[in-house]
PDB file of C-alpha atoms in Angstrom:
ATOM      1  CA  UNK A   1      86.657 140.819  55.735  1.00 47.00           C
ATOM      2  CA  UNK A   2      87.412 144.401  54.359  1.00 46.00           C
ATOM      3  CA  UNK A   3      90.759 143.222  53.385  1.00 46.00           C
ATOM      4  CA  UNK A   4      89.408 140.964  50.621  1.00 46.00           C
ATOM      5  CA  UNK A   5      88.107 143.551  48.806  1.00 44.00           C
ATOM      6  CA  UNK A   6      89.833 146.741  46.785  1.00 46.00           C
ATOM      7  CA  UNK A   7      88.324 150.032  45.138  1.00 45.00           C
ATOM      8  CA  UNK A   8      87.761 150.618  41.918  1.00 44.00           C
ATOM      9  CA  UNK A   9      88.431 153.959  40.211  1.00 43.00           C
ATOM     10  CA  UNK A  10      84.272 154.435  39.604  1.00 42.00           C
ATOM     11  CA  UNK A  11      83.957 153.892  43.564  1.00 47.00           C
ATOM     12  CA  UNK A  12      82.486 150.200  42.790  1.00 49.00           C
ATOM     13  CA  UNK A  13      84.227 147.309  44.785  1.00 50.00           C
ATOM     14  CA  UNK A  14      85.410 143.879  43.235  1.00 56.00           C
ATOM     15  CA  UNK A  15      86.735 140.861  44.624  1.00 54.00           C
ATOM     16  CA  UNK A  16      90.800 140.805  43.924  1.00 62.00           C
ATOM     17  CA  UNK A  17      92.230 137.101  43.354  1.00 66.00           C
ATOM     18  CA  UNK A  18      95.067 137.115  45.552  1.00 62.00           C
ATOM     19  CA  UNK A  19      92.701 138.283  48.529  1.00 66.00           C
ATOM     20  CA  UNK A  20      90.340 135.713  47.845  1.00 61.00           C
ATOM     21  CA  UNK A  21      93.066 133.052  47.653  1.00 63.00           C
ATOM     22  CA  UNK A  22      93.957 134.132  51.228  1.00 70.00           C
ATOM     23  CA  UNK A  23      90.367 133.836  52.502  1.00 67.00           C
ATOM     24  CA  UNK A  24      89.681 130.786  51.194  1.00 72.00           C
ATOM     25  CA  UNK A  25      93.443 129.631  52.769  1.00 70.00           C
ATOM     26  CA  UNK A  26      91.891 131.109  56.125  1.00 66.00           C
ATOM     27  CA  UNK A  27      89.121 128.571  55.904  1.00 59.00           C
ATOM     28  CA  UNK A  28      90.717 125.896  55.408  1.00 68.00           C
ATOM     29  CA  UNK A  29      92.867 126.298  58.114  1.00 63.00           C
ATOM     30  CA  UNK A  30      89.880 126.997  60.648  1.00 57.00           C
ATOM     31  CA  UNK A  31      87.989 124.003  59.826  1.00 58.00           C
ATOM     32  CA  UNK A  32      91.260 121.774  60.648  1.00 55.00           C
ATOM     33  CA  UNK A  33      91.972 123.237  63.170  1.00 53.00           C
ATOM     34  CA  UNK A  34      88.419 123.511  65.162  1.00 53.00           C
ATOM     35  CA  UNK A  35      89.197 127.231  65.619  1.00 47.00           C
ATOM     36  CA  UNK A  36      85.873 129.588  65.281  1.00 53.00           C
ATOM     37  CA  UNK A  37      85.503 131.996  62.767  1.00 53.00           C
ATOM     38  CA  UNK A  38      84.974 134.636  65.575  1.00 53.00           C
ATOM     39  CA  UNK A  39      87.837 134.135  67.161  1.00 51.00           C
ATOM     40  CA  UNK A  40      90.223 133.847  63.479  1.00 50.00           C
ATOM     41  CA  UNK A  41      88.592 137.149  62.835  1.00 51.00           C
ATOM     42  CA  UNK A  42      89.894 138.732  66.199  1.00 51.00           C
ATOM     43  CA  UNK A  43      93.289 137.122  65.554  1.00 48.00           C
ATOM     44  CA  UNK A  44      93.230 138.868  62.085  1.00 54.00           C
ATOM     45  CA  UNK A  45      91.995 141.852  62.924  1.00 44.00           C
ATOM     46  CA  UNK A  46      94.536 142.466  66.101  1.00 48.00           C
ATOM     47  CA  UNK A  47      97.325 141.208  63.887  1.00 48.00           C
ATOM     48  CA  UNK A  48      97.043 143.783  61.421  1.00 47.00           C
ATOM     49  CA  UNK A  49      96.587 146.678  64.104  1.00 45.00           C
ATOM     50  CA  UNK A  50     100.182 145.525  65.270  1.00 46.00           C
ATOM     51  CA  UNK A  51     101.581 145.629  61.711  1.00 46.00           C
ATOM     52  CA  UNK A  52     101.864 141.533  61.662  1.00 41.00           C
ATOM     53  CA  UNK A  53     100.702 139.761  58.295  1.00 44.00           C
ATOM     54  CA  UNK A  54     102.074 137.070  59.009  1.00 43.00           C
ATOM     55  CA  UNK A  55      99.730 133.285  59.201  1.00 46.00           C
ATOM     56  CA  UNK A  56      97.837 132.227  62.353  1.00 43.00           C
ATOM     57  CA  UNK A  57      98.666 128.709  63.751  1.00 49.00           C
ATOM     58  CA  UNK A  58      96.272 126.914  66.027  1.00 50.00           C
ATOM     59  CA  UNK A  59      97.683 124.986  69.052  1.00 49.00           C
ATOM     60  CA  UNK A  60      96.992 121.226  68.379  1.00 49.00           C
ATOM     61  CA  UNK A  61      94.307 119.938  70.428  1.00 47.00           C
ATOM     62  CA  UNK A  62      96.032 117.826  73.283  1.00 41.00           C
ATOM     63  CA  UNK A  63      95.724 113.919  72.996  1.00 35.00           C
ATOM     64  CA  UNK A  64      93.222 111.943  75.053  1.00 33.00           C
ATOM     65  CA  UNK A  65      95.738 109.500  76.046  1.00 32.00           C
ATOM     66  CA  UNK A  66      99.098 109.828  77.511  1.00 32.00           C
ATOM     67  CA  UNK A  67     101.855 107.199  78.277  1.00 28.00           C
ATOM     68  CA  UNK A  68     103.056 106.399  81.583  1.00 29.00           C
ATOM     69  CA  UNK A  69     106.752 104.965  82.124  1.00 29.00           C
ATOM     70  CA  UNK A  70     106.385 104.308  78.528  1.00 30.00           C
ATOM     71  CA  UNK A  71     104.175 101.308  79.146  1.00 29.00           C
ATOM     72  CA  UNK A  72     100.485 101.192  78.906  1.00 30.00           C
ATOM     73  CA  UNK A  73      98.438 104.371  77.329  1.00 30.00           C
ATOM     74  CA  UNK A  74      96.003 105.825  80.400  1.00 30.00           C
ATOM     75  CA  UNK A  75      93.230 108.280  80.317  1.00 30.00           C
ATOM     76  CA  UNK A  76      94.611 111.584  81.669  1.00 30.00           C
ATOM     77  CA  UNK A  77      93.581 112.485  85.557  1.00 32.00           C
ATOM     78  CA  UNK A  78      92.137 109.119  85.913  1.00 29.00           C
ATOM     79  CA  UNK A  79      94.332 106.573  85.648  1.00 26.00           C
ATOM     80  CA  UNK A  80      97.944 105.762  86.261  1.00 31.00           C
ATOM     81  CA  UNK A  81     100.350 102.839  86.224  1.00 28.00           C
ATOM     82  CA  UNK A  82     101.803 104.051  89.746  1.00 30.00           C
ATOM     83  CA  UNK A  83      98.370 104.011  91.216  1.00 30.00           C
ATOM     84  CA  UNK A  84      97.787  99.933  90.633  1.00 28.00           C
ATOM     85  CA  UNK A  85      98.352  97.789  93.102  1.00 28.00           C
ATOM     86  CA  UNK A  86     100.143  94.329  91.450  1.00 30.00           C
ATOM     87  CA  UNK A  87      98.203  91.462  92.224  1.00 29.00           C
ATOM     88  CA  UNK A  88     100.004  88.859  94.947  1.00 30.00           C
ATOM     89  CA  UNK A  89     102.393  86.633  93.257  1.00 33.00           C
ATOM     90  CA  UNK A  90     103.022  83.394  95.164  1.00 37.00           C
ATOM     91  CA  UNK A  91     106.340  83.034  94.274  1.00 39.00           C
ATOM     92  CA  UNK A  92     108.288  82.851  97.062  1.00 43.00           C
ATOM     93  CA  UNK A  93     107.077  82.133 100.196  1.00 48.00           C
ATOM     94  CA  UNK A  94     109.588  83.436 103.103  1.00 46.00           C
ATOM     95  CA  UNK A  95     113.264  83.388 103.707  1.00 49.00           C
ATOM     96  CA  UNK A  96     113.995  79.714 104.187  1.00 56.00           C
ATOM     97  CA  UNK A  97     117.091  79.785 105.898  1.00 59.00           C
ATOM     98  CA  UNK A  98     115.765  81.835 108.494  1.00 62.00           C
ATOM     99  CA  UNK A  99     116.198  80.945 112.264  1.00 69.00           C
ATOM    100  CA  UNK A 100     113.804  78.629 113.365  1.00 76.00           C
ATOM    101  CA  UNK A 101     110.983  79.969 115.431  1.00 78.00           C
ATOM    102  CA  UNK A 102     109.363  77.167 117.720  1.00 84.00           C
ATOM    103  CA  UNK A 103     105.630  78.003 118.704  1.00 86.00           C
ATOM    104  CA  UNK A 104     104.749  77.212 122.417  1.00 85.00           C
ATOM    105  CA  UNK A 105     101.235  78.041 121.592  1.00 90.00           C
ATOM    106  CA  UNK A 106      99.212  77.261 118.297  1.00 93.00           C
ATOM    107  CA  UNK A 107      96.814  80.429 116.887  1.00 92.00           C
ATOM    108  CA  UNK A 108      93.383  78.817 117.179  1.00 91.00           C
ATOM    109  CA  UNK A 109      92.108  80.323 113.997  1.00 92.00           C
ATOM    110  CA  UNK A 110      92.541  80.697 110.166  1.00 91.00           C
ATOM    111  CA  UNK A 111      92.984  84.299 110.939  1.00 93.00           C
ATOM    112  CA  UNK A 112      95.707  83.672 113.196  1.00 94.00           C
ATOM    113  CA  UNK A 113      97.085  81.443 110.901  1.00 95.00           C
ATOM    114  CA  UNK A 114      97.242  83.967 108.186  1.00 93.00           C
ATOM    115  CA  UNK A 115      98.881  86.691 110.749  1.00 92.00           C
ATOM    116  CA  UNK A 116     102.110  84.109 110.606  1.00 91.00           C
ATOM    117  CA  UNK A 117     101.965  82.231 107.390  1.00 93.00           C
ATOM    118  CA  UNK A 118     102.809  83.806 104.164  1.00 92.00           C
ATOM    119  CA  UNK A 119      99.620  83.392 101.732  1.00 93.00           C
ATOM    120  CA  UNK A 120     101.840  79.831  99.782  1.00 94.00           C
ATOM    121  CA  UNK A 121     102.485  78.904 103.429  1.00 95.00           C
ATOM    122  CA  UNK A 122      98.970  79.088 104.279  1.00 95.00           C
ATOM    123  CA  UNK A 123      97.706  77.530 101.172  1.00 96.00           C
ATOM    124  CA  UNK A 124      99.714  74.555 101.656  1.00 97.00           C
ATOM    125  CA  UNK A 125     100.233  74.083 104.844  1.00 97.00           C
ATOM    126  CA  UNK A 126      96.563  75.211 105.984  1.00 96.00           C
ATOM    127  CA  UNK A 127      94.785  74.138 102.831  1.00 95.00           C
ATOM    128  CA  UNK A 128      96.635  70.984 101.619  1.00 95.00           C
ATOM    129  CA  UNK A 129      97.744  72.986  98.323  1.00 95.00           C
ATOM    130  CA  UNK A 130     100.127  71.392  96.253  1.00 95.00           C
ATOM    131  CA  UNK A 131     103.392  73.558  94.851  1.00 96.00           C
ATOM    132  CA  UNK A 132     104.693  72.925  91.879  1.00 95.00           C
ATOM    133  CA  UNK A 133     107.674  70.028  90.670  1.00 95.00           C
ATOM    134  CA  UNK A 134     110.896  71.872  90.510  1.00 95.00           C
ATOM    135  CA  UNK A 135     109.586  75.026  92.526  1.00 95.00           C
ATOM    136  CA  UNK A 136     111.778  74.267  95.518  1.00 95.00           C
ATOM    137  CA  UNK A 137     114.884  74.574  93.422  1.00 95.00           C
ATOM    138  CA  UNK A 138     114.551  77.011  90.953  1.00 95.00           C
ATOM    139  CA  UNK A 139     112.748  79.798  92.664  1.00 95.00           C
ATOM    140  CA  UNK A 140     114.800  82.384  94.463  1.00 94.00           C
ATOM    141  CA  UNK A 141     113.758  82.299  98.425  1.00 93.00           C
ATOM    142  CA  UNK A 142     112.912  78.959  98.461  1.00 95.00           C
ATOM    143  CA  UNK A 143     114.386  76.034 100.438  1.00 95.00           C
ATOM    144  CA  UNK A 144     116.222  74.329  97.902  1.00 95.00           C
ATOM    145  CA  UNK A 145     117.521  76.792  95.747  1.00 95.00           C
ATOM    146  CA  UNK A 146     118.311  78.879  99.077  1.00 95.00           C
ATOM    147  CA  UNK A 147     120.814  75.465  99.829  1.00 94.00           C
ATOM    148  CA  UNK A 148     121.769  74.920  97.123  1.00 94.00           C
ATOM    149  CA  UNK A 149     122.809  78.971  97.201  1.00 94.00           C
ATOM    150  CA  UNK A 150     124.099  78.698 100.146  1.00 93.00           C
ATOM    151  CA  UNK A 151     126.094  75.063 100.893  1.00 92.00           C
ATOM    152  CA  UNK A 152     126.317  74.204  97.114  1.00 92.00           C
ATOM    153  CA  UNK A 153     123.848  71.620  97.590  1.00 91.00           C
ATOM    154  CA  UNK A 154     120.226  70.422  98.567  1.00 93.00           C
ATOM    155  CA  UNK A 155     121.385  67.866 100.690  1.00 92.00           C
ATOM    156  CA  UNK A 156     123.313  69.273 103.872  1.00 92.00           C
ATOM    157  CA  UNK A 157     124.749  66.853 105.934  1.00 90.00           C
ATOM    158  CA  UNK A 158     124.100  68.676 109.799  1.00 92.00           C
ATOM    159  CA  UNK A 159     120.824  70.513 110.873  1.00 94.00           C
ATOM    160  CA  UNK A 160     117.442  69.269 110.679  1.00 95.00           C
ATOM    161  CA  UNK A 161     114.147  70.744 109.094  1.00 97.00           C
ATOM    162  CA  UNK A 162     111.500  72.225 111.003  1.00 96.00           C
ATOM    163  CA  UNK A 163     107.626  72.442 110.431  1.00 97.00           C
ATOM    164  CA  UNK A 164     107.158  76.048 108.223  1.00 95.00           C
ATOM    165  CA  UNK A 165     104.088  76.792 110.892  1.00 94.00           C
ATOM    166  CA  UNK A 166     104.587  75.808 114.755  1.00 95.00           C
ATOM    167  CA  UNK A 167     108.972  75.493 114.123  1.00 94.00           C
ATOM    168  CA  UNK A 168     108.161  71.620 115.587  1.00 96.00           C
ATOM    169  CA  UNK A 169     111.575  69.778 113.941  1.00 96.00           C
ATOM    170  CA  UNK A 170     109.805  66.936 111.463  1.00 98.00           C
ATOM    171  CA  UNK A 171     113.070  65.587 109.365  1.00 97.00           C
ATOM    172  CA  UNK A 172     116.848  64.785 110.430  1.00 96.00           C
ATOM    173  CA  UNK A 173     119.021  66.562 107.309  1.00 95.00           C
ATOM    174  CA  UNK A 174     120.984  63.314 106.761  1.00 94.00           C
ATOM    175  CA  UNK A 175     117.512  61.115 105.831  1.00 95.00           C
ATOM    176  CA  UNK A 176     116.845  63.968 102.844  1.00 95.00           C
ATOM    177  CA  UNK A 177     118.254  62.120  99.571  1.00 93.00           C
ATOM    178  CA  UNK A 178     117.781  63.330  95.802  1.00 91.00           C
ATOM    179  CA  UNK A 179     114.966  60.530  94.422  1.00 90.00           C
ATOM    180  CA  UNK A 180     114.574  62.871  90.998  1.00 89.00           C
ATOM    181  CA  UNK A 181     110.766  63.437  92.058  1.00 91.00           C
ATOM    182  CA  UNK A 182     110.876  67.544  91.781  1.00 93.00           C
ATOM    183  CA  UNK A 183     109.598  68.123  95.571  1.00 96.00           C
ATOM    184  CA  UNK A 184     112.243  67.522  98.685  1.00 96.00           C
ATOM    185  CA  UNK A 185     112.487  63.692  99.940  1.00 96.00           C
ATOM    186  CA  UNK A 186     113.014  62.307 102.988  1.00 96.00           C
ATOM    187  CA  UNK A 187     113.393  58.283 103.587  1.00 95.00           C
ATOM    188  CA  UNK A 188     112.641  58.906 106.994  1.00 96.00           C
ATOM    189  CA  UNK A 189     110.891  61.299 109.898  1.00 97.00           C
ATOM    190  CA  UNK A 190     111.921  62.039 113.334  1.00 97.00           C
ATOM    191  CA  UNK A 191     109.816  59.686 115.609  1.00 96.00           C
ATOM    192  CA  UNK A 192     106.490  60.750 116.305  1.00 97.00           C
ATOM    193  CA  UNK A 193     107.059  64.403 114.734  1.00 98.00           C
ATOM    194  CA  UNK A 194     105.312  63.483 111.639  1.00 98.00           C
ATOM    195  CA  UNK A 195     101.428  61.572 111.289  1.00 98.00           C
ATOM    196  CA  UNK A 196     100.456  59.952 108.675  1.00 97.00           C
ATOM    197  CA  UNK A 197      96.450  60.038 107.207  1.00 97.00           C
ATOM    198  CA  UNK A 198      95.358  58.107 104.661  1.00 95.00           C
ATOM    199  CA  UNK A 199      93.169  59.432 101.720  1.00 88.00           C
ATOM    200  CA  UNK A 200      89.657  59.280 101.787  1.00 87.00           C
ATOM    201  CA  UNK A 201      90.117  57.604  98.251  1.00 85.00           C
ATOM    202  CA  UNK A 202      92.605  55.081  99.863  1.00 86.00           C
ATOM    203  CA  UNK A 203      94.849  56.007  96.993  1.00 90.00           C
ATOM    204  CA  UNK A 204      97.668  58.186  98.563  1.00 95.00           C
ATOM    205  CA  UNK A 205      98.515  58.561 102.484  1.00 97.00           C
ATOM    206  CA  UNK A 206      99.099  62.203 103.405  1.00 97.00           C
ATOM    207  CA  UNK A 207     101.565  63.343 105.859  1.00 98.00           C
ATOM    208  CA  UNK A 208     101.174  66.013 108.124  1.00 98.00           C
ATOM    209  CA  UNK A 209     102.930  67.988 111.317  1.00 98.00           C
ATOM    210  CA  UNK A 210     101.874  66.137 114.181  1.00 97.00           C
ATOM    211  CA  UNK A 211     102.159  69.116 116.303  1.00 97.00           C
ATOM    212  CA  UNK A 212     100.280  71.422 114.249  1.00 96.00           C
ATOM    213  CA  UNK A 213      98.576  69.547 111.723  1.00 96.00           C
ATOM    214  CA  UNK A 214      99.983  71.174 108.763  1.00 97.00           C
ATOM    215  CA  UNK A 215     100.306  69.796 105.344  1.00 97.00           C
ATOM    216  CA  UNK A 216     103.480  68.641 104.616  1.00 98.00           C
ATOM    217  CA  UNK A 217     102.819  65.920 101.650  1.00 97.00           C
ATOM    218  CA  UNK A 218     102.447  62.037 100.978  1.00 97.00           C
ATOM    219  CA  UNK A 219     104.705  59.546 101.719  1.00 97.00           C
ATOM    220  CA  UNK A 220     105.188  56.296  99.346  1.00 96.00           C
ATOM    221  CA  UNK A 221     106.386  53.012 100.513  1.00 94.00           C
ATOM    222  CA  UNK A 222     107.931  50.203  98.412  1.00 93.00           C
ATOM    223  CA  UNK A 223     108.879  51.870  95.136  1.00 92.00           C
ATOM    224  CA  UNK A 224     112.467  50.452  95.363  1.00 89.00           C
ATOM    225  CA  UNK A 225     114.756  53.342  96.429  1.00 89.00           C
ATOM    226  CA  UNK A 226     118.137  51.713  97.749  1.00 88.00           C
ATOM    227  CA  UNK A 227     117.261  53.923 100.922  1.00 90.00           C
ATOM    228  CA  UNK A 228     116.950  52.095 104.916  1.00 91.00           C
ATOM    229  CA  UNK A 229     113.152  51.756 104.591  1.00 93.00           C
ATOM    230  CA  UNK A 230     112.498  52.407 101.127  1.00 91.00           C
ATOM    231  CA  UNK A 231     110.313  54.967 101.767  1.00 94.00           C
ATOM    232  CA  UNK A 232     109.817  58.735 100.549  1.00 95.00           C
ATOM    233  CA  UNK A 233     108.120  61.561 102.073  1.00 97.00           C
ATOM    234  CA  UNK A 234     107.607  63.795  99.508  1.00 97.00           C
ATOM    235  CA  UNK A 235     107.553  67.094 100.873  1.00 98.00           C
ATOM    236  CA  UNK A 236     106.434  70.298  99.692  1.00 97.00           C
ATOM    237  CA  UNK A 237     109.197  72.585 100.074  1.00 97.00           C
ATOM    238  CA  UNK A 238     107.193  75.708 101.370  1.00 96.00           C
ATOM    239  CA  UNK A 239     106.454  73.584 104.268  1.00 97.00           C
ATOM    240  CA  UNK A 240     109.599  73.084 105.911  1.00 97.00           C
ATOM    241  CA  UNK A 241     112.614  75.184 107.093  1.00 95.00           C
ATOM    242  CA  UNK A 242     116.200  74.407 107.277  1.00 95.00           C
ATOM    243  CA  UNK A 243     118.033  74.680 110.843  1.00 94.00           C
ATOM    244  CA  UNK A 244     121.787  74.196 110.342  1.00 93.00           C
ATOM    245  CA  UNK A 245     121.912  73.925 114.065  1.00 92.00           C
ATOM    246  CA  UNK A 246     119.561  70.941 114.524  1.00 92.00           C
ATOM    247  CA  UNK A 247     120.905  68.351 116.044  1.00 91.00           C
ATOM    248  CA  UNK A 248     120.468  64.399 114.534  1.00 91.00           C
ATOM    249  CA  UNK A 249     121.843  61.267 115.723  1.00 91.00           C
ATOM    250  CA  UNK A 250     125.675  61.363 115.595  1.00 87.00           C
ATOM    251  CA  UNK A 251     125.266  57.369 113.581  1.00 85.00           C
ATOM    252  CA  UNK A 252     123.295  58.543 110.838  1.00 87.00           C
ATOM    253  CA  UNK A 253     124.465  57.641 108.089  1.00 82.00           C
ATOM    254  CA  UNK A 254     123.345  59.785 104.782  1.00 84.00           C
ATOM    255  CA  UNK A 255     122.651  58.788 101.599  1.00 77.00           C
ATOM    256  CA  UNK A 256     124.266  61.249  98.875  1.00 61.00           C
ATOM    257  CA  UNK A 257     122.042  61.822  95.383  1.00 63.00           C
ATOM    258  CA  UNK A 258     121.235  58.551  93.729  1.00 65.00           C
ATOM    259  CA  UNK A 259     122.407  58.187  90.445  1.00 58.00           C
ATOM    260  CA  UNK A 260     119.705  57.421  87.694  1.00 54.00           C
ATOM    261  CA  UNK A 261     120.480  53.425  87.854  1.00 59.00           C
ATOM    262  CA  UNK A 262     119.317  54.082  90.995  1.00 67.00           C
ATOM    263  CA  UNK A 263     116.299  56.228  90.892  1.00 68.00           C
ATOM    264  CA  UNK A 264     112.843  53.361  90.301  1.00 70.00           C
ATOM    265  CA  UNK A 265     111.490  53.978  86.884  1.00 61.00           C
TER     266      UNK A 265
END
């Protein structure tokens, strides 16, 4: 530029230091900041027709990436943490305590199934899926811990439990007993409300809702629990339903928690 240079008595130009300093300053700063020469040169040129000497600054560029929520980094227009739908978490399954709705007629396919059933209901129930030890009582929502929430413990004395699909009632409330297994046990079903179907591997016999044919569990015989028929249906817990108003046999005698004397080895 014009500025960089200076007149010389004998009408010859030279370069002065100071204004090549500044040019070279000039750049230095173009090159970092990506800005073309044309367009510095404008920026010069119209800030010395307004009197202003002062430096030029180039905006940053903006960042590819920007954070959402102050989670994950996202591309910017494409993608956002709001937009993802969270995958299904089976861990609850429905409100437990819930009244107990008895079905008159069965849905006669999977699909119908699924229009009822949450997707743990259906897996279990429907599939013969398996939850985990402990789930029952420590998950929020669930039968147990929803007792235990509720009456202070998993083993109320009045009420019955009712199949999770059809409603059908499957288990008196004073035959449930604490055997230290992880799943709810019963030493006992209502007559005829539960079937039993042994393993094609002859090693386990399955119980299901006779009604409905659901999945409820096994049932052991003969491992020594100081229960009437030392017996324990080991249920899984997203199977069943607690109805306080049930109604059991006014003689039934429950059996509180067994102690761990108690419980077979």
């Amino acid at each position: 530029p014009a500025s960089a240079y200076q007149s010389t008595a004998l009408g010859k130009r030279r370069f002065h230091p100071v204004m090549v300093v500044r040019s070279l300053l000039t750049v230095m700063m173009l090159a970092a900041s990506r800005v073309s020469p044309t367009a510095a040169l404008l920026a010069r040129v119209s800030g010395r027709a307004g009197g202003v000497r002062g430096r030029m600054r180039a905006a940053p560029p903006p960042s590819p990436l920007r954070m959402v929520s102050g989670e994950m980094p996202t591309d910017e227009g494409r993608f956002d943490a709001s937009d993802m739908t969270p995958p299904t978490k089976l861990t609850s399954s429905s409100p437990t305590l819930a009244p107990i709705v008895r079905m008159e007629v069965l849905p006669k396919s999977e699909a119908g199934w699924l229009s009822v059933l949450t997707p743990m209901q259906h897996e279990v129930l429907r599939n013969k899926g398996t939850e985990a030890p402990g789930f029952s009582e420590k998950t929020p929502g669930e039968l147990e811990y929803e007792l235990k929430k509720r009456y202070r413990s998993k083993y109320p004395s009045q009420g019955a439990y009712a199949c999770a699909g059809c409603g059908e009632p499957l288990y008196y409330a004073a035959t449930k007993f604490g055997s230290g297994c992880g799943w709810p046990a019963f030493f006992d079903s209502i007559p005829g409300a539960v079937t039993e179907v042994p393993d094609k591997d002859g090693r386990r016999v399955e119980i299901v809702c006779t009604k409905c044919g659901g999945h409820l569990g096994h049932v052991f015989k003969g491992e020594g629990f100081p229960t009437p028929t030392n017996a324990r249906h080991c249920v899984n817990g997203v199977s069943i339903q607690y109805d306080p108003e049930g109604e059991q046999p006014k003689d039934l005698v429950q059996i509180k928690s067994l102690t761990l004397g108690e419980i077979p080895p």
